[in-house]
Amino acid sequence: MINKELVEAALKIREQAYVPYSKFQVGAALLTKSGKVYTGCNIENAAYPVTCCAERVAIFKAISEGETEFQELAVAADSARPVPPCGSCRQVMSEFFPKTMNIHLTNLKNETKTFTMEELLPFSFETHDMPENG
């Protein structure tokens, strides 16, 4: 079931995006197991590689406040289809989200699709894939 309040929070925060280059505003809202919602918007930079996506902003804000257990994420943008997270965001999400966590993707046409983390990034690289450090 779609968490409409979380989707609304993602739509609202996207208005704060700093996107002078792409003009592509993205918002994200992350619900923690404690019930708190952390939001993020994309923040661009003239040096594109240091740009940070909305999803990672929300995740990093939550982690920096001591939250490590997450329940749901919503991502919103003015896209042709419900906005898919980029590969970098999917990898960060896979580090912190349970495989069964719901991720709601939406656009400004009220089209929403919900995926689990595992559906978004099957066979992801995980910590147990690295050799143990002696």
Short mmCIF file of N, CA, C and O in Angstrom, two decimals:
data_model
loop_
_atom_site.label_atom_id
_atom_site.label_comp_id
_atom_site.label_asym_id
_atom_site.label_seq_id
_atom_site.Cartn_x
_atom_site.Cartn_y
_atom_site.Cartn_z
N MET A 1 0.83 -1.19 0.00
CA MET A 1 0.00 0.00 0.00
C MET A 1 0.88 1.25 0.00
O MET A 1 1.88 1.31 0.69
N ILE A 2 0.50 2.23 -0.79
CA ILE A 2 1.28 3.46 -0.92
C ILE A 2 1.09 4.34 0.31
O ILE A 2 -0.04 4.57 0.75
N ASN A 3 2.18 4.83 0.85
CA ASN A 3 2.15 5.74 1.98
C ASN A 3 2.00 7.16 1.40
O ASN A 3 2.97 7.79 1.01
N LYS A 4 0.75 7.65 1.35
CA LYS A 4 0.45 8.94 0.71
C LYS A 4 1.13 10.11 1.42
O LYS A 4 1.56 11.05 0.76
N GLU A 5 1.24 10.06 2.74
CA GLU A 5 1.91 11.15 3.47
C GLU A 5 3.39 11.22 3.11
O GLU A 5 3.95 12.30 2.98
N LEU A 6 4.01 10.07 2.95
CA LEU A 6 5.42 10.03 2.58
C LEU A 6 5.62 10.56 1.17
O LEU A 6 6.54 11.34 0.91
N VAL A 7 4.73 10.18 0.26
CA VAL A 7 4.79 10.69 -1.12
C VAL A 7 4.61 12.21 -1.13
O VAL A 7 5.33 12.93 -1.82
N GLU A 8 3.67 12.71 -0.34
CA GLU A 8 3.44 14.17 -0.26
C GLU A 8 4.68 14.89 0.27
O GLU A 8 5.03 15.97 -0.21
N ALA A 9 5.34 14.31 1.25
CA ALA A 9 6.56 14.91 1.80
C ALA A 9 7.66 14.96 0.74
O ALA A 9 8.40 15.96 0.65
N ALA A 10 7.76 13.91 -0.07
CA ALA A 10 8.76 13.90 -1.16
C ALA A 10 8.43 14.95 -2.20
O ALA A 10 9.32 15.66 -2.70
N LEU A 11 7.16 15.08 -2.55
CA LEU A 11 6.74 16.09 -3.52
C LEU A 11 7.03 17.50 -3.01
O LEU A 11 7.49 18.37 -3.76
N LYS A 12 6.79 17.73 -1.73
CA LYS A 12 7.00 19.06 -1.14
C LYS A 12 8.48 19.43 -1.09
O LYS A 12 8.87 20.54 -1.46
N ILE A 13 9.33 18.50 -0.64
CA ILE A 13 10.76 18.82 -0.49
C ILE A 13 11.44 19.01 -1.84
O ILE A 13 12.44 19.73 -1.94
N ARG A 14 10.91 18.42 -2.90
CA ARG A 14 11.54 18.58 -4.23
C ARG A 14 11.59 20.04 -4.64
O ARG A 14 12.45 20.44 -5.40
N GLU A 15 10.69 20.85 -4.11
CA GLU A 15 10.67 22.28 -4.42
C GLU A 15 11.91 23.00 -3.89
O GLU A 15 12.23 24.10 -4.33
N GLN A 16 12.61 22.38 -2.94
CA GLN A 16 13.83 22.98 -2.36
C GLN A 16 15.10 22.59 -3.12
O GLN A 16 16.19 23.03 -2.78
N ALA A 17 14.96 21.76 -4.14
CA ALA A 17 16.12 21.27 -4.88
C ALA A 17 16.93 22.42 -5.46
O ALA A 17 16.37 23.42 -5.93
N TYR A 18 18.24 22.26 -5.43
CA TYR A 18 19.16 23.22 -6.04
C TYR A 18 19.64 22.59 -7.34
O TYR A 18 20.52 21.72 -7.34
N VAL A 19 19.01 23.00 -8.45
CA VAL A 19 19.25 22.35 -9.74
C VAL A 19 19.44 23.38 -10.87
O VAL A 19 18.72 23.35 -11.87
N PRO A 20 20.43 24.27 -10.75
CA PRO A 20 20.59 25.30 -11.78
C PRO A 20 21.05 24.76 -13.13
O PRO A 20 20.92 25.44 -14.14
N TYR A 21 21.55 23.53 -13.17
CA TYR A 21 22.09 22.97 -14.42
C TYR A 21 21.07 22.07 -15.11
O TYR A 21 20.73 22.28 -16.27
N SER A 22 20.55 21.09 -14.43
CA SER A 22 19.62 20.15 -15.05
C SER A 22 18.17 20.64 -15.00
O SER A 22 17.36 20.20 -15.81
N LYS A 23 17.85 21.47 -14.04
CA LYS A 23 16.47 21.93 -13.80
C LYS A 23 15.54 20.76 -13.44
O LYS A 23 14.33 20.87 -13.54
N PHE A 24 16.11 19.64 -13.02
CA PHE A 24 15.36 18.43 -12.71
C PHE A 24 15.28 18.26 -11.20
O PHE A 24 16.20 17.75 -10.55
N GLN A 25 14.18 18.70 -10.61
CA GLN A 25 13.99 18.66 -9.16
C GLN A 25 13.53 17.27 -8.72
O GLN A 25 12.58 16.73 -9.27
N VAL A 26 14.21 16.76 -7.69
CA VAL A 26 13.85 15.45 -7.12
C VAL A 26 13.73 15.62 -5.61
O VAL A 26 14.53 16.32 -4.99
N GLY A 27 12.73 14.97 -5.04
CA GLY A 27 12.56 14.96 -3.59
C GLY A 27 12.45 13.54 -3.09
O GLY A 27 11.98 12.65 -3.80
N ALA A 28 12.88 13.33 -1.85
CA ALA A 28 12.80 12.02 -1.23
C ALA A 28 12.37 12.18 0.23
O ALA A 28 12.75 13.16 0.89
N ALA A 29 11.59 11.23 0.70
CA ALA A 29 11.17 11.22 2.11
C ALA A 29 11.36 9.80 2.63
O ALA A 29 10.87 8.84 2.03
N LEU A 30 12.07 9.69 3.73
CA LEU A 30 12.46 8.40 4.30
C LEU A 30 11.84 8.24 5.69
O LEU A 30 12.05 9.07 6.57
N LEU A 31 11.06 7.20 5.86
CA LEU A 31 10.43 6.89 7.14
C LEU A 31 11.28 5.89 7.90
O LEU A 31 11.62 4.82 7.38
N THR A 32 11.63 6.25 9.13
CA THR A 32 12.43 5.35 9.97
C THR A 32 11.50 4.47 10.80
O THR A 32 10.31 4.76 10.96
N LYS A 33 12.06 3.42 11.36
CA LYS A 33 11.27 2.53 12.22
C LYS A 33 10.80 3.27 13.47
O LYS A 33 9.79 2.90 14.06
N SER A 34 11.51 4.33 13.87
CA SER A 34 11.10 5.11 15.04
C SER A 34 9.93 6.04 14.72
O SER A 34 9.39 6.69 15.60
N GLY A 35 9.55 6.13 13.44
CA GLY A 35 8.43 6.97 13.04
C GLY A 35 8.80 8.35 12.53
O GLY A 35 7.93 9.11 12.11
N LYS A 36 10.08 8.68 12.55
CA LYS A 36 10.52 10.00 12.08
C LYS A 36 10.72 9.97 10.56
O LYS A 36 11.14 8.96 10.00
N VAL A 37 10.42 11.09 9.90
CA VAL A 37 10.60 11.22 8.46
C VAL A 37 11.76 12.18 8.19
O VAL A 37 11.80 13.29 8.73
N TYR A 38 12.69 11.73 7.37
CA TYR A 38 13.81 12.56 6.93
C TYR A 38 13.62 12.83 5.44
O TYR A 38 13.35 11.91 4.67
N THR A 39 13.76 14.08 5.05
CA THR A 39 13.58 14.45 3.65
C THR A 39 14.90 14.89 3.04
O THR A 39 15.83 15.29 3.75
N GLY A 40 14.94 14.83 1.71
CA GLY A 40 16.13 15.28 0.99
C GLY A 40 15.73 15.71 -0.41
O GLY A 40 14.73 15.24 -0.96
N CYS A 41 16.50 16.62 -0.96
CA CYS A 41 16.31 17.04 -2.35
C CYS A 41 17.67 16.97 -3.03
O CYS A 41 18.70 16.96 -2.37
N ASN A 42 17.65 16.92 -4.36
CA ASN A 42 18.92 16.86 -5.05
C ASN A 42 19.60 18.23 -5.01
O ASN A 42 18.95 19.27 -5.03
N ILE A 43 20.93 18.18 -4.92
CA ILE A 43 21.74 19.39 -4.80
C ILE A 43 22.88 19.26 -5.81
O ILE A 43 23.75 18.40 -5.66
N GLU A 44 22.82 20.10 -6.84
CA GLU A 44 23.81 20.03 -7.91
C GLU A 44 25.01 20.92 -7.63
O GLU A 44 24.99 21.78 -6.76
N ASN A 45 26.05 20.69 -8.43
CA ASN A 45 27.27 21.46 -8.35
C ASN A 45 27.83 21.58 -9.76
O ASN A 45 27.64 20.67 -10.57
N ALA A 46 28.52 22.67 -10.02
CA ALA A 46 29.12 22.84 -11.35
C ALA A 46 30.07 21.69 -11.68
O ALA A 46 30.21 21.31 -12.84
N ALA A 47 30.69 21.12 -10.67
CA ALA A 47 31.48 19.90 -10.85
C ALA A 47 30.52 18.75 -10.61
O ALA A 47 30.28 18.32 -9.49
N TYR A 48 29.90 18.26 -11.69
CA TYR A 48 28.82 17.27 -11.61
C TYR A 48 29.08 16.08 -10.68
O TYR A 48 28.17 15.63 -10.00
N PRO A 49 30.28 15.51 -10.64
CA PRO A 49 30.47 14.32 -9.79
C PRO A 49 30.19 14.55 -8.31
O PRO A 49 29.92 13.60 -7.59
N VAL A 50 30.22 15.79 -7.85
CA VAL A 50 29.95 16.03 -6.43
C VAL A 50 28.50 16.38 -6.16
O VAL A 50 28.12 16.69 -5.03
N THR A 51 27.67 16.30 -7.16
CA THR A 51 26.23 16.47 -6.99
C THR A 51 25.71 15.34 -6.10
O THR A 51 26.23 14.23 -6.13
N CYS A 52 24.69 15.63 -5.29
CA CYS A 52 24.12 14.59 -4.43
C CYS A 52 22.63 14.47 -4.71
O CYS A 52 21.91 15.46 -4.75
N CYS A 53 22.18 13.26 -4.91
CA CYS A 53 20.78 12.97 -5.21
C CYS A 53 19.92 13.07 -3.95
O CYS A 53 20.40 12.90 -2.83
N ALA A 54 18.63 13.29 -4.15
CA ALA A 54 17.68 13.43 -3.05
C ALA A 54 17.66 12.22 -2.13
O ALA A 54 17.61 12.37 -0.90
N GLU A 55 17.70 11.04 -2.71
CA GLU A 55 17.64 9.82 -1.92
C GLU A 55 18.81 9.74 -0.94
O GLU A 55 18.64 9.44 0.24
N ARG A 56 20.01 10.02 -1.44
CA ARG A 56 21.18 9.95 -0.57
C ARG A 56 21.18 11.06 0.48
O ARG A 56 21.61 10.84 1.61
N VAL A 57 20.68 12.24 0.12
CA VAL A 57 20.59 13.32 1.11
C VAL A 57 19.70 12.87 2.28
O VAL A 57 20.08 13.01 3.44
N ALA A 58 18.53 12.30 1.98
CA ALA A 58 17.62 11.84 3.03
C ALA A 58 18.26 10.73 3.87
O ALA A 58 18.19 10.76 5.11
N ILE A 59 18.88 9.77 3.22
CA ILE A 59 19.51 8.66 3.94
C ILE A 59 20.64 9.17 4.83
O ILE A 59 20.73 8.81 6.01
N PHE A 60 21.49 10.02 4.29
CA PHE A 60 22.64 10.52 5.05
C PHE A 60 22.19 11.40 6.22
O PHE A 60 22.80 11.37 7.30
N LYS A 61 21.13 12.18 6.03
CA LYS A 61 20.58 12.98 7.14
C LYS A 61 20.13 12.06 8.26
O LYS A 61 20.44 12.31 9.44
N ALA A 62 19.40 11.03 7.92
CA ALA A 62 18.89 10.11 8.94
C ALA A 62 20.04 9.42 9.67
O ALA A 62 20.05 9.37 10.91
N ILE A 63 21.00 8.94 8.93
CA ILE A 63 22.14 8.24 9.55
C ILE A 63 22.93 9.20 10.44
O ILE A 63 23.35 8.84 11.54
N SER A 64 23.10 10.44 9.99
CA SER A 64 23.86 11.42 10.79
C SER A 64 23.14 11.77 12.09
O SER A 64 23.76 12.26 13.02
N GLU A 65 21.85 11.49 12.16
CA GLU A 65 21.06 11.72 13.38
C GLU A 65 20.92 10.44 14.21
O GLU A 65 20.16 10.40 15.17
N GLY A 66 21.62 9.37 13.81
CA GLY A 66 21.62 8.14 14.59
C GLY A 66 20.58 7.11 14.19
O GLY A 66 20.46 6.07 14.83
N GLU A 67 19.82 7.39 13.14
CA GLU A 67 18.80 6.44 12.67
C GLU A 67 19.46 5.41 11.75
O GLU A 67 20.20 5.78 10.84
N THR A 68 19.19 4.14 11.99
CA THR A 68 19.77 3.10 11.15
C THR A 68 18.76 2.05 10.71
O THR A 68 19.11 1.12 9.99
N GLU A 69 17.52 2.19 11.16
CA GLU A 69 16.49 1.23 10.78
C GLU A 69 15.40 1.97 10.02
O GLU A 69 14.81 2.91 10.53
N PHE A 70 15.15 1.51 8.78
CA PHE A 70 14.27 2.23 7.89
C PHE A 70 13.07 1.39 7.48
O PHE A 70 13.15 0.17 7.37
N GLN A 71 11.96 2.09 7.23
CA GLN A 71 10.70 1.41 6.96
C GLN A 71 10.22 1.59 5.52
O GLN A 71 9.78 0.64 4.90
N GLU A 72 10.27 2.82 5.00
CA GLU A 72 9.78 3.11 3.65
C GLU A 72 10.48 4.34 3.11
O GLU A 72 10.90 5.21 3.87
N LEU A 73 10.54 4.44 1.77
CA LEU A 73 11.09 5.62 1.10
C LEU A 73 10.15 6.00 -0.03
O LEU A 73 9.60 5.13 -0.71
N ALA A 74 9.98 7.31 -0.22
CA ALA A 74 9.24 7.82 -1.38
C ALA A 74 10.17 8.76 -2.13
O ALA A 74 10.91 9.53 -1.53
N VAL A 75 10.12 8.69 -3.47
CA VAL A 75 10.94 9.55 -4.33
C VAL A 75 10.00 10.17 -5.36
O VAL A 75 9.18 9.47 -5.95
N ALA A 76 10.15 11.48 -5.59
CA ALA A 76 9.25 12.20 -6.50
C ALA A 76 10.03 13.12 -7.42
O ALA A 76 10.99 13.76 -7.00
N ALA A 77 9.56 13.18 -8.69
CA ALA A 77 10.16 14.10 -9.67
C ALA A 77 9.15 14.33 -10.79
O ALA A 77 8.17 13.60 -10.93
N ASP A 78 9.43 15.36 -11.60
CA ASP A 78 8.61 15.64 -12.77
C ASP A 78 9.18 14.82 -13.92
O ASP A 78 9.92 15.32 -14.77
N SER A 79 8.83 13.55 -13.93
CA SER A 79 9.38 12.61 -14.91
C SER A 79 8.24 11.97 -15.70
O SER A 79 7.08 11.98 -15.28
N ALA A 80 8.58 11.39 -16.84
CA ALA A 80 7.57 10.77 -17.70
C ALA A 80 6.94 9.55 -17.03
O ALA A 80 5.78 9.25 -17.23
N ARG A 81 7.71 8.84 -16.26
CA ARG A 81 7.23 7.67 -15.51
C ARG A 81 7.59 7.89 -14.04
O ARG A 81 8.37 8.82 -13.73
N PRO A 82 7.07 7.10 -13.12
CA PRO A 82 7.53 7.25 -11.74
C PRO A 82 9.05 7.18 -11.70
O PRO A 82 9.65 6.28 -12.27
N VAL A 83 9.66 8.17 -11.07
CA VAL A 83 11.11 8.38 -11.18
C VAL A 83 11.92 7.24 -10.57
O VAL A 83 11.77 6.92 -9.39
N PRO A 84 12.78 6.60 -11.35
CA PRO A 84 13.63 5.55 -10.81
C PRO A 84 14.91 6.14 -10.20
O PRO A 84 15.47 7.09 -10.74
N PRO A 85 15.36 5.60 -9.06
CA PRO A 85 16.63 6.06 -8.49
C PRO A 85 17.81 5.67 -9.39
O PRO A 85 17.77 4.64 -10.07
N CYS A 86 18.85 6.48 -9.37
CA CYS A 86 20.05 6.17 -10.15
C CYS A 86 20.80 5.00 -9.52
O CYS A 86 20.49 4.56 -8.41
N GLY A 87 21.77 4.49 -10.21
CA GLY A 87 22.54 3.35 -9.72
C GLY A 87 23.28 3.63 -8.42
O GLY A 87 23.33 2.77 -7.53
N SER A 88 23.86 4.83 -8.29
CA SER A 88 24.57 5.16 -7.05
C SER A 88 23.62 5.15 -5.86
O SER A 88 23.95 4.63 -4.79
N CYS A 89 22.43 5.71 -6.04
CA CYS A 89 21.46 5.72 -4.96
C CYS A 89 21.01 4.30 -4.61
O CYS A 89 20.87 3.96 -3.45
N ARG A 90 20.80 3.48 -5.63
CA ARG A 90 20.38 2.11 -5.38
C ARG A 90 21.42 1.36 -4.55
O ARG A 90 21.10 0.59 -3.66
N GLN A 91 22.70 1.60 -4.85
CA GLN A 91 23.75 0.93 -4.09
C GLN A 91 23.76 1.41 -2.64
O GLN A 91 23.87 0.60 -1.72
N VAL A 92 23.62 2.71 -2.42
CA VAL A 92 23.57 3.23 -1.05
C VAL A 92 22.33 2.69 -0.34
O VAL A 92 22.40 2.25 0.82
N MET A 93 21.20 2.67 -1.03
CA MET A 93 19.98 2.14 -0.45
C MET A 93 20.16 0.67 -0.04
O MET A 93 19.73 0.25 1.04
N SER A 94 20.85 -0.10 -0.88
CA SER A 94 21.04 -1.52 -0.57
C SER A 94 21.92 -1.74 0.66
O SER A 94 21.81 -2.76 1.32
N GLU A 95 22.75 -0.78 0.96
CA GLU A 95 23.60 -0.86 2.16
C GLU A 95 22.78 -0.73 3.44
O GLU A 95 23.10 -1.33 4.45
N PHE A 96 21.73 0.08 3.39
CA PHE A 96 21.00 0.43 4.61
C PHE A 96 19.57 -0.09 4.70
O PHE A 96 19.00 -0.12 5.78
N PHE A 97 18.97 -0.48 3.58
CA PHE A 97 17.57 -0.89 3.58
C PHE A 97 17.44 -2.41 3.55
O PHE A 97 18.18 -3.08 2.82
N PRO A 98 16.46 -2.94 4.27
CA PRO A 98 16.19 -4.37 4.15
C PRO A 98 15.69 -4.69 2.74
O PRO A 98 15.08 -3.85 2.08
N LYS A 99 15.95 -5.89 2.29
CA LYS A 99 15.57 -6.30 0.93
C LYS A 99 14.06 -6.19 0.69
O LYS A 99 13.63 -5.98 -0.43
N THR A 100 13.27 -6.29 1.75
CA THR A 100 11.81 -6.27 1.61
C THR A 100 11.20 -4.88 1.79
O THR A 100 9.99 -4.73 1.70
N MET A 101 12.04 -3.87 2.04
CA MET A 101 11.52 -2.52 2.27
C MET A 101 10.86 -1.96 1.02
O MET A 101 11.38 -2.09 -0.09
N ASN A 102 9.71 -1.29 1.19
CA ASN A 102 9.00 -0.67 0.08
C ASN A 102 9.57 0.69 -0.27
O ASN A 102 9.84 1.50 0.61
N ILE A 103 9.71 0.91 -1.57
CA ILE A 103 10.17 2.18 -2.11
C ILE A 103 9.13 2.64 -3.12
O ILE A 103 8.85 1.95 -4.10
N HIS A 104 8.51 3.79 -2.83
CA HIS A 104 7.44 4.34 -3.66
C HIS A 104 8.03 5.39 -4.59
O HIS A 104 8.64 6.35 -4.14
N LEU A 105 7.85 5.20 -5.88
CA LEU A 105 8.37 6.11 -6.89
C LEU A 105 7.18 6.80 -7.54
O LEU A 105 6.20 6.14 -7.90
N THR A 106 7.27 8.13 -7.71
CA THR A 106 6.13 8.87 -8.25
C THR A 106 6.59 9.99 -9.17
O THR A 106 7.78 10.31 -9.25
N ASN A 107 5.62 10.55 -9.87
CA ASN A 107 5.87 11.73 -10.71
C ASN A 107 4.76 12.74 -10.46
O ASN A 107 3.90 12.53 -9.59
N LEU A 108 4.76 13.83 -11.19
CA LEU A 108 3.78 14.89 -10.97
C LEU A 108 2.43 14.57 -11.60
O LEU A 108 1.48 15.34 -11.46
N LYS A 109 2.33 13.45 -12.29
CA LYS A 109 1.06 13.02 -12.90
C LYS A 109 0.32 12.04 -11.98
O LYS A 109 -0.60 11.37 -12.42
N ASN A 110 0.75 11.97 -10.73
CA ASN A 110 0.15 11.06 -9.74
C ASN A 110 0.27 9.60 -10.12
O ASN A 110 -0.55 8.77 -9.72
N GLU A 111 1.28 9.26 -10.90
CA GLU A 111 1.58 7.86 -11.19
C GLU A 111 2.59 7.39 -10.16
O GLU A 111 3.62 8.02 -9.98
N THR A 112 2.27 6.31 -9.49
CA THR A 112 3.16 5.79 -8.44
C THR A 112 3.34 4.29 -8.63
O THR A 112 2.39 3.58 -8.93
N LYS A 113 4.58 3.86 -8.48
CA LYS A 113 4.90 2.43 -8.51
C LYS A 113 5.66 2.13 -7.22
O LYS A 113 6.50 2.93 -6.80
N THR A 114 5.40 0.98 -6.66
CA THR A 114 6.10 0.56 -5.45
C THR A 114 6.91 -0.69 -5.75
O THR A 114 6.42 -1.63 -6.38
N PHE A 115 8.15 -0.66 -5.31
CA PHE A 115 9.08 -1.77 -5.48
C PHE A 115 9.70 -2.09 -4.12
O PHE A 115 9.81 -1.22 -3.27
N THR A 116 10.15 -3.32 -3.95
CA THR A 116 10.98 -3.62 -2.79
C THR A 116 12.42 -3.27 -3.15
O THR A 116 12.77 -3.12 -4.33
N MET A 117 13.26 -3.18 -2.16
CA MET A 117 14.68 -2.91 -2.41
C MET A 117 15.27 -3.97 -3.31
O MET A 117 16.01 -3.68 -4.24
N GLU A 118 14.93 -5.20 -3.07
CA GLU A 118 15.48 -6.29 -3.88
C GLU A 118 15.01 -6.22 -5.33
O GLU A 118 15.76 -6.55 -6.25
N GLU A 119 13.79 -5.77 -5.56
CA GLU A 119 13.31 -5.60 -6.93
C GLU A 119 14.05 -4.49 -7.65
O GLU A 119 14.32 -4.59 -8.84
N LEU A 120 14.38 -3.42 -6.92
CA LEU A 120 15.11 -2.31 -7.53
C LEU A 120 16.57 -2.65 -7.84
O LEU A 120 17.12 -2.16 -8.82
N LEU A 121 17.18 -3.46 -6.99
CA LEU A 121 18.58 -3.80 -7.20
C LEU A 121 18.83 -5.26 -6.84
O LEU A 121 19.36 -5.58 -5.77
N PRO A 122 18.41 -6.16 -7.73
CA PRO A 122 18.65 -7.58 -7.45
C PRO A 122 20.15 -7.90 -7.53
O PRO A 122 20.89 -7.24 -8.26
N PHE A 123 20.55 -8.87 -6.77
CA PHE A 123 21.94 -9.32 -6.76
C PHE A 123 22.92 -8.16 -6.54
O PHE A 123 23.90 -7.97 -7.24
N SER A 124 22.60 -7.34 -5.52
CA SER A 124 23.44 -6.17 -5.23
C SER A 124 24.74 -6.58 -4.56
O SER A 124 24.84 -7.64 -3.94
N PHE A 125 25.74 -5.71 -4.66
CA PHE A 125 27.01 -5.91 -3.97
C PHE A 125 26.77 -5.59 -2.50
O PHE A 125 26.27 -4.53 -2.15
N GLU A 126 27.15 -6.51 -1.62
CA GLU A 126 26.90 -6.35 -0.19
C GLU A 126 28.17 -6.56 0.60
O GLU A 126 29.15 -7.11 0.11
N THR A 127 28.14 -6.16 1.88
CA THR A 127 29.34 -6.26 2.71
C THR A 127 29.87 -7.68 2.81
O THR A 127 31.08 -7.88 2.87
N HIS A 128 28.99 -8.67 2.80
CA HIS A 128 29.47 -10.05 2.93
C HIS A 128 30.16 -10.53 1.64
O HIS A 128 30.75 -11.61 1.63
N ASP A 129 30.11 -9.74 0.57
CA ASP A 129 30.83 -10.08 -0.65
C ASP A 129 32.33 -9.76 -0.57
O ASP A 129 33.09 -10.24 -1.38
N MET A 130 32.70 -8.96 0.41
CA MET A 130 34.12 -8.59 0.57
C MET A 130 34.83 -9.60 1.45
O MET A 130 34.24 -10.12 2.40
N PRO A 131 36.10 -9.85 1.15
CA PRO A 131 36.86 -10.77 2.02
C PRO A 131 37.03 -10.14 3.39
O PRO A 131 37.07 -8.92 3.54
N GLU A 132 37.07 -11.00 4.37
CA GLU A 132 37.24 -10.49 5.74
C GLU A 132 38.61 -9.88 5.91
O GLU A 132 39.60 -10.37 5.39
N ASN A 133 38.65 -8.77 6.64
CA ASN A 133 39.94 -8.12 6.93
C ASN A 133 40.55 -8.79 8.15
O ASN A 133 39.95 -8.88 9.19
N GLY A 134 41.79 -9.29 7.96
CA GLY A 134 42.52 -10.05 8.95
C GLY A 134 42.57 -9.46 10.26
O GLY A 134 42.70 -9.74 11.29
#
